[in-house]
CSV table of C-alpha atoms and ligand atoms in Angstrom, one decimal:
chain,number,residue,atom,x,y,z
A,357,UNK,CA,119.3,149.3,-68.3
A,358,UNK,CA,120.1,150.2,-64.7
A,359,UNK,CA,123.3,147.3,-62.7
A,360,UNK,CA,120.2,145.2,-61.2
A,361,UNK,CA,118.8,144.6,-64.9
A,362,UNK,CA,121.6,144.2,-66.3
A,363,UNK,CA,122.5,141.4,-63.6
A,364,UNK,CA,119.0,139.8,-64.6
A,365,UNK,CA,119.8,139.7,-68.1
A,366,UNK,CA,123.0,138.0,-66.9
A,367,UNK,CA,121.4,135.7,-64.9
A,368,UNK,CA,119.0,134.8,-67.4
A,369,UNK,CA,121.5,134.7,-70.5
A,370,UNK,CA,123.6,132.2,-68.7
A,371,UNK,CA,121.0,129.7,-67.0
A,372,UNK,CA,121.0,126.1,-68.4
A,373,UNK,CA,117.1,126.3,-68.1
A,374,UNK,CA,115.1,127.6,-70.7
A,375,UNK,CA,113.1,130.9,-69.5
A,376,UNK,CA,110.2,132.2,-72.0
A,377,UNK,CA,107.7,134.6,-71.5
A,378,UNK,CA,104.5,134.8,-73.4
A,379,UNK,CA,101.4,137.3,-73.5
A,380,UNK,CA,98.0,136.2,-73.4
A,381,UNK,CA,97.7,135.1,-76.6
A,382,UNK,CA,100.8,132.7,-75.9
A,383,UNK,CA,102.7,134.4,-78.6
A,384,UNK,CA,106.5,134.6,-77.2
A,385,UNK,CA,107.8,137.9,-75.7
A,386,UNK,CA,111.7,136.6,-74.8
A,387,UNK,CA,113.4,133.8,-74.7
A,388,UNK,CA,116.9,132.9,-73.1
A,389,UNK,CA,119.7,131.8,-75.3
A,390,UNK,CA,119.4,128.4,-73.5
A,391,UNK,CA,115.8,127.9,-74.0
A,392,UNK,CA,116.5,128.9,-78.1
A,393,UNK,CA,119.2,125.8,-77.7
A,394,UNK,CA,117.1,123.7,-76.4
A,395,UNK,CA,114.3,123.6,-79.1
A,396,UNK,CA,117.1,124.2,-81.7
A,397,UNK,CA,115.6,127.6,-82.8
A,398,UNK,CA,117.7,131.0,-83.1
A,399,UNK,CA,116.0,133.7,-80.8
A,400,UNK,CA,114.8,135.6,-83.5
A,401,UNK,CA,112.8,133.1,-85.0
A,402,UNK,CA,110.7,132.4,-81.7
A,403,UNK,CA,110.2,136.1,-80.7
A,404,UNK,CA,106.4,136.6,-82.2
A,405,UNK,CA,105.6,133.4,-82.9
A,406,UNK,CA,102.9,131.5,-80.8
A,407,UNK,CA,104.5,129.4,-77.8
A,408,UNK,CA,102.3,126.4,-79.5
A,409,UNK,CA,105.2,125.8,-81.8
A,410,UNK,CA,107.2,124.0,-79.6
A,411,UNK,CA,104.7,121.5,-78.8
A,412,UNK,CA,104.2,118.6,-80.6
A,413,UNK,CA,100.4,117.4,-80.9
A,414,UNK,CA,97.8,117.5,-79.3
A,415,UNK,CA,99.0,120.0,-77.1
A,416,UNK,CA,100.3,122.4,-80.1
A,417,UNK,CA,95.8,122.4,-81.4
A,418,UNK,CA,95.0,122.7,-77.9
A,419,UNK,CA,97.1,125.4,-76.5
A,420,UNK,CA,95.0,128.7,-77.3
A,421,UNK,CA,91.8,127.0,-76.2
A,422,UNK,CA,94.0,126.6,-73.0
A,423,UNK,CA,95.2,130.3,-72.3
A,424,UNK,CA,91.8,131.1,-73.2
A,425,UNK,CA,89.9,128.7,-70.6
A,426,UNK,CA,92.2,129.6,-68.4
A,427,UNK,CA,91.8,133.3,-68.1
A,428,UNK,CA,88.3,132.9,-68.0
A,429,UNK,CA,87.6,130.4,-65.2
A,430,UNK,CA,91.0,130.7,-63.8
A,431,UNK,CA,91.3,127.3,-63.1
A,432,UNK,CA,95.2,126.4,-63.8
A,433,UNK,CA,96.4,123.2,-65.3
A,434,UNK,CA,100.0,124.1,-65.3
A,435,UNK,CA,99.9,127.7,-64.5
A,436,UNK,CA,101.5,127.9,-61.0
A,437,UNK,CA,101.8,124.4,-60.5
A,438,UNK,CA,104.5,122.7,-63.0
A,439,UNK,CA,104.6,119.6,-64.2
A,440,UNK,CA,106.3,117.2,-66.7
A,441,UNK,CA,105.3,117.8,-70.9
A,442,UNK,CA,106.7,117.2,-74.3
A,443,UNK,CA,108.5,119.7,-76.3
A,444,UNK,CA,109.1,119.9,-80.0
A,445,UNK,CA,112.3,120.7,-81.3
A,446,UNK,CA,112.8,122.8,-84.9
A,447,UNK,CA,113.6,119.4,-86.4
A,448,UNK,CA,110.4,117.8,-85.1
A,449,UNK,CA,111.9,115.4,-82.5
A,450,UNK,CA,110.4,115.8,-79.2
A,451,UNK,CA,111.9,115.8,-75.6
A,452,UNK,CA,110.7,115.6,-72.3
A,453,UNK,CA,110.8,118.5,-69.8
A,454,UNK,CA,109.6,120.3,-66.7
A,455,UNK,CA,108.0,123.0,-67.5
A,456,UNK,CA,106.9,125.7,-64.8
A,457,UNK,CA,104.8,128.5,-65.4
A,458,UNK,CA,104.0,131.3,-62.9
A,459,UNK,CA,101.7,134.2,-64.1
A,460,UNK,CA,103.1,137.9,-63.8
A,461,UNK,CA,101.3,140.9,-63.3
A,462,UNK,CA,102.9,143.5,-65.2
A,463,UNK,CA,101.5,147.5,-64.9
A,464,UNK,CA,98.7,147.1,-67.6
A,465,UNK,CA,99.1,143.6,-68.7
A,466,UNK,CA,99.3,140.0,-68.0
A,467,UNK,CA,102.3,137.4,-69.1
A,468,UNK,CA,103.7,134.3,-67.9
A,469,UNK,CA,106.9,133.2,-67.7
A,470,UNK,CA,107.5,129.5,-68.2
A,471,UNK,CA,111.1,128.2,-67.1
A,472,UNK,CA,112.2,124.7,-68.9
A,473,UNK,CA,114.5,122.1,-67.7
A,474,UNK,CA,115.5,119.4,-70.4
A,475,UNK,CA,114.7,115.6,-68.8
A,476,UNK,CA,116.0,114.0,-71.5
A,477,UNK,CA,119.0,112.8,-70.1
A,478,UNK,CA,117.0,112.0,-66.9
A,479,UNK,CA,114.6,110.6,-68.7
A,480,UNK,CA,117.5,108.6,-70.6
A,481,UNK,CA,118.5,107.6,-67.4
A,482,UNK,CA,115.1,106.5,-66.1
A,483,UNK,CA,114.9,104.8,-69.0
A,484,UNK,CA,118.2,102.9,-68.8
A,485,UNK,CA,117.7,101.9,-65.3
A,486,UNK,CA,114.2,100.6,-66.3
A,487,UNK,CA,115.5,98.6,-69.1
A,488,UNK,CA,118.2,97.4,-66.8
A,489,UNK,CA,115.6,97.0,-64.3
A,490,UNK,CA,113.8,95.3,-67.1
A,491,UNK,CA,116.7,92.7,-67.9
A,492,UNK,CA,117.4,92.1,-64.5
A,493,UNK,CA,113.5,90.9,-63.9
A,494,UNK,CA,113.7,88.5,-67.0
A,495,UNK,CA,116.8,87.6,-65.9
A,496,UNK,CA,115.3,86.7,-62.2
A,497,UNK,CA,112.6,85.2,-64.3
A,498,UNK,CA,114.4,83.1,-66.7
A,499,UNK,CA,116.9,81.8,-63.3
A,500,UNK,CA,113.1,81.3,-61.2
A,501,UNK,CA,112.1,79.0,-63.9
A,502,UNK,CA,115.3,77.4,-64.5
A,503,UNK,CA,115.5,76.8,-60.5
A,504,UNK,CA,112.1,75.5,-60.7
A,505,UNK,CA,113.0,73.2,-62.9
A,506,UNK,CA,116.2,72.0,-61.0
A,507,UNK,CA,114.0,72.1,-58.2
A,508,UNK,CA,111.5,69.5,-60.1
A,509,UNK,CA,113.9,67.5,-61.4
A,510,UNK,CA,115.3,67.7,-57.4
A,511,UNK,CA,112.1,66.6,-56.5
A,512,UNK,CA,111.3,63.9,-59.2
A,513,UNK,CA,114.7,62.4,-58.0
A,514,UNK,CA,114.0,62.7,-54.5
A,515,UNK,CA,110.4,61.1,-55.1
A,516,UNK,CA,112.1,58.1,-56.8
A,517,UNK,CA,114.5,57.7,-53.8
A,518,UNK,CA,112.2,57.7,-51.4
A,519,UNK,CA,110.5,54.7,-53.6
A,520,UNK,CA,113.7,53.3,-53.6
A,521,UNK,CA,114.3,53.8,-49.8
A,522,UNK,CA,110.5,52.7,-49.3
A,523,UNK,CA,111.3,49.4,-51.5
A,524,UNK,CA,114.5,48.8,-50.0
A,525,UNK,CA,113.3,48.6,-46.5
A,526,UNK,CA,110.2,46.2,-47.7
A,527,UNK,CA,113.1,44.2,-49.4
A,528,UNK,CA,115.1,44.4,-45.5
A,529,UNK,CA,112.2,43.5,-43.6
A,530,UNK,CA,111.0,40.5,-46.0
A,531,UNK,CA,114.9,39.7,-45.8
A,532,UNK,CA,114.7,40.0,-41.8
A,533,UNK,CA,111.5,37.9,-42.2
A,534,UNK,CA,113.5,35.4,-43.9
A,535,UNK,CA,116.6,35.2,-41.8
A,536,UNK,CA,113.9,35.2,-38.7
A,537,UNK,CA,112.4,32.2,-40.1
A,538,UNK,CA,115.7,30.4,-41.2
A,539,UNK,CA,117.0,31.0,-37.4
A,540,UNK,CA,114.0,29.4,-36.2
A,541,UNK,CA,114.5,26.5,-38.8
A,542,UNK,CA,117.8,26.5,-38.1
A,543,UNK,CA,117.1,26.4,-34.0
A,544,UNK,CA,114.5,24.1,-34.8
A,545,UNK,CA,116.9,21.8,-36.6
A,546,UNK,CA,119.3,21.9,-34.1
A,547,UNK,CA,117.1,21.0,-31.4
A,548,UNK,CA,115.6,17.9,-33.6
A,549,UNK,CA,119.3,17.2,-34.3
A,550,UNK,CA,120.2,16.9,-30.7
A,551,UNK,CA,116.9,15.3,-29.7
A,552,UNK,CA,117.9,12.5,-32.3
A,553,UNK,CA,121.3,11.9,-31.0
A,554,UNK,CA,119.9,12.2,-27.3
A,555,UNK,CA,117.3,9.6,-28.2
A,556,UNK,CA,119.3,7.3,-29.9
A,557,UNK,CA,121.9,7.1,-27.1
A,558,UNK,CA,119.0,6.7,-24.9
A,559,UNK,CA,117.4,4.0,-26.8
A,560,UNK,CA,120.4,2.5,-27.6
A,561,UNK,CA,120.8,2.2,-23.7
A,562,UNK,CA,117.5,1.3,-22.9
A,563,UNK,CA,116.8,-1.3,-25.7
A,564,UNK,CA,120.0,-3.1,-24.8
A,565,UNK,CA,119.1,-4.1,-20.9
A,566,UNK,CA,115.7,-5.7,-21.8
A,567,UNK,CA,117.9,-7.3,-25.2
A,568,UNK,CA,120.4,-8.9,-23.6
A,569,UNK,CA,118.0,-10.3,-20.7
A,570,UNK,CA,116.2,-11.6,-22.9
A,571,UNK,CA,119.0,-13.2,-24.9
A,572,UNK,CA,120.6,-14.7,-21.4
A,573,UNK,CA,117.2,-15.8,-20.1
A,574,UNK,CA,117.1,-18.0,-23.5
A,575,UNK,CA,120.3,-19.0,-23.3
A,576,UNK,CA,119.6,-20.5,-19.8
A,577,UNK,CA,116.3,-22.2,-21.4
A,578,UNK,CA,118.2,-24.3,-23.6
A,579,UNK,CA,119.5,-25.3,-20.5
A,580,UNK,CA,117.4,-26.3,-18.3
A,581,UNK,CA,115.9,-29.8,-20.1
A,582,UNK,CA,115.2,-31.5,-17.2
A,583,UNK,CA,111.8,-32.0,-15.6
A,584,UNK,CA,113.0,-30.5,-12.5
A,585,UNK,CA,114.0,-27.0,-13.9
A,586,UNK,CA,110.4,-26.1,-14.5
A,587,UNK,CA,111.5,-23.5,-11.5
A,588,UNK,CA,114.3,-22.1,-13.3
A,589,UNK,CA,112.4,-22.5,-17.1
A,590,UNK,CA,109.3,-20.0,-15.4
A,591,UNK,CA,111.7,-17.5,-13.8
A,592,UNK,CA,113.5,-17.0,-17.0
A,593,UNK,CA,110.5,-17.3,-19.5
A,594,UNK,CA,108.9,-14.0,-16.6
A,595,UNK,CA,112.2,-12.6,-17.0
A,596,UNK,CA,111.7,-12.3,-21.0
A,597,UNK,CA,108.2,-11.4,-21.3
A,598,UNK,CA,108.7,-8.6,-18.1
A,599,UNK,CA,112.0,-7.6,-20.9
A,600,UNK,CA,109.5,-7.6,-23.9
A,601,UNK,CA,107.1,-5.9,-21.6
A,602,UNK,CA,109.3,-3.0,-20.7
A,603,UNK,CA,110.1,-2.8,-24.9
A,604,UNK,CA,106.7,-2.6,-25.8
A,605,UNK,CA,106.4,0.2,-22.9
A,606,UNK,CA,109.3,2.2,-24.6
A,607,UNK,CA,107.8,1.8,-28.0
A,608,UNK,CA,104.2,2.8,-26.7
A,609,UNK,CA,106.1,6.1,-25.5
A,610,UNK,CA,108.0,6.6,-28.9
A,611,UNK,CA,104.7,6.1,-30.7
A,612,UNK,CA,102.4,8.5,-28.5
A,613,UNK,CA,105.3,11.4,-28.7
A,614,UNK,CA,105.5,11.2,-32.1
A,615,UNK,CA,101.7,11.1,-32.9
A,616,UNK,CA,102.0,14.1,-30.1
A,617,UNK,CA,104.1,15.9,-32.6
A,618,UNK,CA,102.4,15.4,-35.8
A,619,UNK,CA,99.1,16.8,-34.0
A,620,UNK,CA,97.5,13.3,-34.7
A,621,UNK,CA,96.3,13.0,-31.0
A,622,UNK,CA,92.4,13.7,-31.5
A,623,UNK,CA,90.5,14.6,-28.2
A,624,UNK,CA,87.4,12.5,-28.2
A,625,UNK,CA,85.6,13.8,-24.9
A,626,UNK,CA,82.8,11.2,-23.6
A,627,UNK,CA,80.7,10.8,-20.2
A,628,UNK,CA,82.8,8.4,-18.2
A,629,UNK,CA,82.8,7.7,-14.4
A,630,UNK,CA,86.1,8.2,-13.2
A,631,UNK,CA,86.3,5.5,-10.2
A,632,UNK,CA,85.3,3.3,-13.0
A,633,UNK,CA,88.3,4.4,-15.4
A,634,UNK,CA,90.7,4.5,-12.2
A,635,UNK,CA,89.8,1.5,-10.9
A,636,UNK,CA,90.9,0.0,-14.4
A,637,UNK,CA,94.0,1.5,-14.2
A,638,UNK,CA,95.1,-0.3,-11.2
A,639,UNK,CA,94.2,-3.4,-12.7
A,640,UNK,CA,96.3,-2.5,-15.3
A,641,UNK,CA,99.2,-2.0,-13.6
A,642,UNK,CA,99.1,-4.5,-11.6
A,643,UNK,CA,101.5,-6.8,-13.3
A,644,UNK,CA,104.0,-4.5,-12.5
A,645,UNK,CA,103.8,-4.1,-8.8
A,646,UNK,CA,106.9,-5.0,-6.8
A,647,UNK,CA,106.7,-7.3,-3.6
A,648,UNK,CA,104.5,-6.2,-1.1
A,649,UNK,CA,103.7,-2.8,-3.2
A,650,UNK,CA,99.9,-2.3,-2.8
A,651,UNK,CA,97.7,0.5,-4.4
A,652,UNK,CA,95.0,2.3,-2.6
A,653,UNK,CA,92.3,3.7,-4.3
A,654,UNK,CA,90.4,6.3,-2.9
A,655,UNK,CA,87.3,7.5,-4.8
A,656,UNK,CA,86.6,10.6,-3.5
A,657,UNK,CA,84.1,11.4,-6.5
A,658,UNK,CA,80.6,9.7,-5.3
A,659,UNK,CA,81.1,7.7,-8.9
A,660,UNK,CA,80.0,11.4,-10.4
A,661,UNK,CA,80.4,11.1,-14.1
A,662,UNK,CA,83.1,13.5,-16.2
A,663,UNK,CA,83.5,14.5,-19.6
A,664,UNK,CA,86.6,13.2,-20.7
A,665,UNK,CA,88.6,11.6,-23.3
A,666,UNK,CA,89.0,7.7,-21.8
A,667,UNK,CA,91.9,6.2,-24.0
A,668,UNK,CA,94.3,10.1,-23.2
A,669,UNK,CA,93.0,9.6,-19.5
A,670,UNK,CA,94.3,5.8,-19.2
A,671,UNK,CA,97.3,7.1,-20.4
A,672,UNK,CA,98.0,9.8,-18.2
A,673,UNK,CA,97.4,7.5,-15.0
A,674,UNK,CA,99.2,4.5,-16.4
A,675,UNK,CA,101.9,6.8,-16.8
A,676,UNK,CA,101.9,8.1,-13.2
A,677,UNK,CA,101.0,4.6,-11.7
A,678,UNK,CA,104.1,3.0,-13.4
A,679,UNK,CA,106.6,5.8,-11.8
A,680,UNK,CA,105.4,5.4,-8.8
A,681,UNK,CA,105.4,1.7,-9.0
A,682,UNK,CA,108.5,1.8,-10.4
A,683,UNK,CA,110.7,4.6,-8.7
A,684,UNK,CA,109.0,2.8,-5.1
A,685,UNK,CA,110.7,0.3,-2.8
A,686,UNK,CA,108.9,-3.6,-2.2
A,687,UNK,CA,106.3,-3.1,0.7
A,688,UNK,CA,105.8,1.0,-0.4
A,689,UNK,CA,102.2,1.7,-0.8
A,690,UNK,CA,100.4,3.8,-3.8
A,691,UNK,CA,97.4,6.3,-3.4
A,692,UNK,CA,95.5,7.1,-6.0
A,693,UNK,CA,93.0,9.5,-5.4
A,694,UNK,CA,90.4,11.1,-7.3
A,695,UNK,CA,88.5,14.2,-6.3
A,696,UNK,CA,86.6,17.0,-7.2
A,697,UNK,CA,87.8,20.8,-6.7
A,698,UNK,CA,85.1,23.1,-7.4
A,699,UNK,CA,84.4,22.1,-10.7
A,700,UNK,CA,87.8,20.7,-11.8
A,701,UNK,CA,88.9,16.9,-11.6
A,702,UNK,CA,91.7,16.3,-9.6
A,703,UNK,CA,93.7,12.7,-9.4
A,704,UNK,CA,96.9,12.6,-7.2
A,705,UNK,CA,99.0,9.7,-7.1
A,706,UNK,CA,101.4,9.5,-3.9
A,707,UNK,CA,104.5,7.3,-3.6
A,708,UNK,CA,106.7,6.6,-0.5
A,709,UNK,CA,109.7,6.3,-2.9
A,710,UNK,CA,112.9,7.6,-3.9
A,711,UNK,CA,111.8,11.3,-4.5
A,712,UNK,CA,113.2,14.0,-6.5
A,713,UNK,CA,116.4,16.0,-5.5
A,714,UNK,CA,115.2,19.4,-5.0
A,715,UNK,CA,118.3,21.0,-7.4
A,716,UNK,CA,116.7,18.7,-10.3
A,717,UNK,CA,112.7,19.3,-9.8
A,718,UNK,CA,113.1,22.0,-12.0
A,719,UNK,CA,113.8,20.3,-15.3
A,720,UNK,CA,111.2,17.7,-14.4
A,721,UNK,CA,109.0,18.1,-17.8
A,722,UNK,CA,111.6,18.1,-20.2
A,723,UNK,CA,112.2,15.5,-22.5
A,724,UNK,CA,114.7,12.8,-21.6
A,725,UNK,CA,115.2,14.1,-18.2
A,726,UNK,CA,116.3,11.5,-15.8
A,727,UNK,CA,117.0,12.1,-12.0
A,728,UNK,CA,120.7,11.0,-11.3
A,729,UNK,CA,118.7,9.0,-8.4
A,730,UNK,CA,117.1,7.0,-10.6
A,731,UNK,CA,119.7,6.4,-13.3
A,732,UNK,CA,119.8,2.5,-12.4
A,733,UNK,CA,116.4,2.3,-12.7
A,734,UNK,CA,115.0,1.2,-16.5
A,735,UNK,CA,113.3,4.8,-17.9
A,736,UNK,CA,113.0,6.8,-21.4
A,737,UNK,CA,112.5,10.2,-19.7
A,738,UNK,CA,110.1,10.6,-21.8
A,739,UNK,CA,106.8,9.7,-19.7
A,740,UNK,CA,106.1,13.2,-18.0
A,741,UNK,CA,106.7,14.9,-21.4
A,742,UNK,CA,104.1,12.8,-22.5
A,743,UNK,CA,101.9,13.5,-19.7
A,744,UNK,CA,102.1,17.0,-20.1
A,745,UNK,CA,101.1,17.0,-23.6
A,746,UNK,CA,98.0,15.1,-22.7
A,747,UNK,CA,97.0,16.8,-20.5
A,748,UNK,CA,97.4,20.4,-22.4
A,749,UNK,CA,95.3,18.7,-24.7
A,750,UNK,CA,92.7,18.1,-22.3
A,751,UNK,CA,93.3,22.3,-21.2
A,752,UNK,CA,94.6,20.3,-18.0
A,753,UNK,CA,97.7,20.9,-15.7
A,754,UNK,CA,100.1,18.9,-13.6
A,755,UNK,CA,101.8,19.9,-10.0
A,756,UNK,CA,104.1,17.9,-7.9
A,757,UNK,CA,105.8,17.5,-4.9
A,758,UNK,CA,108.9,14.9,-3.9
A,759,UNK,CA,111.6,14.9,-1.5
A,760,UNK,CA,114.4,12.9,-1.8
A,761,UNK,CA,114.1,9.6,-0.3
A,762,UNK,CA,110.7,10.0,1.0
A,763,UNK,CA,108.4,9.8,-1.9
A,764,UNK,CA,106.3,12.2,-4.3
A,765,UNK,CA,103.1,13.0,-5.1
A,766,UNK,CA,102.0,14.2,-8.9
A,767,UNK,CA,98.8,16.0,-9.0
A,768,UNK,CA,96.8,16.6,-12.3
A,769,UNK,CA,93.6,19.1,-12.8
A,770,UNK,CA,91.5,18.9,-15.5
A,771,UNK,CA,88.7,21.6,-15.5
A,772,UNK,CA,85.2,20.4,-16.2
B,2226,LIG,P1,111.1,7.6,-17.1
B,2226,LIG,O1,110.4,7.2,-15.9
B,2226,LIG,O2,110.9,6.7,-18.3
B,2226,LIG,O3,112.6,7.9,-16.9
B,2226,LIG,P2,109.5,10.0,-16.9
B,2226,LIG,O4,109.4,11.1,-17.8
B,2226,LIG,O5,108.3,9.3,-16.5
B,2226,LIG,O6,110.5,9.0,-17.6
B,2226,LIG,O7,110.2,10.5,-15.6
B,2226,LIG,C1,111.3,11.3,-15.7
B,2226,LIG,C2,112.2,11.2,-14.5
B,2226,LIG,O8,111.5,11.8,-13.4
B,2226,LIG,C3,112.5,9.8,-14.1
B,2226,LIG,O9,113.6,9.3,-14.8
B,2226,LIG,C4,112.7,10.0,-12.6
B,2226,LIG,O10,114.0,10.5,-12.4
B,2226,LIG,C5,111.8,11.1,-12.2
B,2226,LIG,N1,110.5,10.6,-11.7
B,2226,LIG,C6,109.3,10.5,-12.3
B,2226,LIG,N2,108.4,10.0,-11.5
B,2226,LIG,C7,109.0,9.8,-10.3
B,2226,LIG,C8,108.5,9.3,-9.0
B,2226,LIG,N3,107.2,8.9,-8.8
B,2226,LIG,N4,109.4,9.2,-8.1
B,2226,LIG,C9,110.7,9.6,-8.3
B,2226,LIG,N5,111.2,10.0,-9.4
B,2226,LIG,C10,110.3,10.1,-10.4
């Protein structure tokens, strides 16, 4: 053997990879001492024998049919190509192992030389890092579905708080509800409370003028025996019955506000004729003119007929009538008159009296409101409150004018 083959040999003795070489017939020409390792055989018992002993089945039956295909068609599965196969140790375990084989064309014949590399610790490896990889995806499976089930649980609990929330707020808003309600109970109360104690001094106050001239005025009666006092006896007995008058006029107003307030005020509309209803108004009031206090009534309606409710009507004007009468000088005249404005009724009564002061017009309609101007003057404060509630019951509306110590004039509309 010349240096270069010797270095082959050397080469080949010393690889890690297994180098065979077979003939046609796959029976094996050489093998390396490595390759011998590898399938745990000594040389010697390799050299001769067929290549098919270090496969394990099927490839060990099929192997002949193989080399023999091949060298026919010449269509390589392996030959030239290399790929991964099973070997077949002496002791029957079997590895994995790239196997290339390359086909050499020697003077007069054909062999082929087939180099091994064991994969069995890369295989081992592969097969680690699988099971690893294996472990680590049940592991990532068993923490998904525990997180799942946190995550349900998260969301069970969060459904039942948003119930909760949900409830809690229905619970807030019926308590808001409630408070709302008991404020405006409360408010409601309150104003009743001081309504009472407003109309109790006030009543107290105006019950006790018309009392105690009453109880004077009899007083003086038992006085006056003689023949002669008749004078005296008539001015006094006027005196009471104007004092009962004025009661009964205070009561009247207690009794319409609070039928007024419990609703009880039905509207019974019917075909009147207004001049007609005016007309007995006047008459009315009449007994409560002062000296040289005359009313002027001005029908303006051509005794037209109206649909209105006669007894809430009488009211309204006796009411305005009386103020006028009775927040008028002696000699002060009174218009009453009754018109029509496109198709709503419209009555104004005028006075030449005391007025209004300007800074108090504005609490006019409330209840109990008095004008300082007219504190000496008998009154409830209660008569224009009542008026107004008429009239809203008839869908109607008031408007006034007044200046001080020149006279007003109250206007009421009622559409038709
Ligand atoms: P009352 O006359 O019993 O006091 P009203 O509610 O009728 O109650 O009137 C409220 C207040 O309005 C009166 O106290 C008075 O100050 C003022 N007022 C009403 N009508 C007239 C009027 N024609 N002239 C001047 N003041 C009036």
């Amino acid at each position: 053997m010349d240096e270069a083959g010797k270095r082959l040999q050397a080469i080949i003795d010393t690889v890690i990879d297994g180098i065979i070489t077979i003939d046609i017939n796959g029976v094996i020409e050489s093998i390396n001492p490595a390759g011998a390792v590898l399938f745990g055989y000594d040389i010697k018992d390799l050299i001769g024998h067929k290549i098919n002993k270090l496969m394990p089945q099927p490839y060990r039956s099929q192997h002949d049919q193989y080399l023999t295909n091949y060298l026919t068609t010449r269509e390589p599965k392996i030959i030239g190509i290399g790929r991964e196969v099973e070997g077949m140790r002496k002791d029957g375990s079997t590895f994995p192992l790239r196997l290339a084989v390359s086909e050499v064309q020697l003077d007069n014949r054909t062999i082929f030389t087939g180099i091994i590399h064991d994969l069995s610790a890369m295989k081992a490896a592969e097969r680690s890092l699988k099971e690893l990889n294996d472990k680590l995806e049940t592991l990532v499976d068993e923490r998904t579905r525990e997180l799942e089930g946190v995550i349900n649980k998260l969301l069970k609990v969060n459904e039942q708080l948003e119930y909760e929330i949900s409830e809690r707020k229905q619970m807030q808003e019926i308590l808001q509800q409630r408070e709302e309600q008991l404020q405006i109970s409360l408010a409601k109360e309150m104003e009743l409370g001081e309504l009472k104690s407003r109309f109790v001094s006030m009543a107290s106050h105006e019950f006790r003028t018309p009392l105690s001239t009453i109880l004077s005025s009899a007083a003086l009666l038992q006085r006056y025996t003689l023949e002669e006092h008749q004078d005296r006896r008539d001015k006094h007995i006027s005196r009471i019955k104007s004092s009962v008058a004025n009661l009964t006029g205070i009561l009247n107003d207690f009794l319409s506000l609070s039928k007024l307030e419990e609703g009880k005020i039905e509207v019974n509309y019917q075909r009147i004729t207004l001049s007609e209803l005016c007309g007995e108004v006047v008459d009315e009031v009449q007994g409560l003119l002062k000296e040289g206090q005359h009313i002027y009534h001005e029908d303006r309606t051509s005794g037209k007929e109206v649909e209105l409710d006669r007894r809430i009507m009488k009211n309204i004007l006796f009411n305005l009538l009386s103020n006028a009468i009775k927040y008028s000088g002696e000699d002060k005249p009174i218009h009453c008159i009754a018109e029509f404005e496109e198709s709503n009724l419209c009555v104004t009564i005028r006075d030449q009296g005391i007025g209004i002061p300007l800074a108090e017009q504005k609490h006019l309609f409330s209840r109990f409101f008095r004008a300082t101007n007219s504190l000496n003057i008998q009154g409830t404060g209660l008569g224009l409150d009542i008026v107004n509630r008429y009239l809203k019951l008839l869908n109607g509306t008031i408007t006034f004018e007044s200046e001080e110590g020149a006279g007003s004039s109250f206007t009421i509309t009622i559409p038709q």
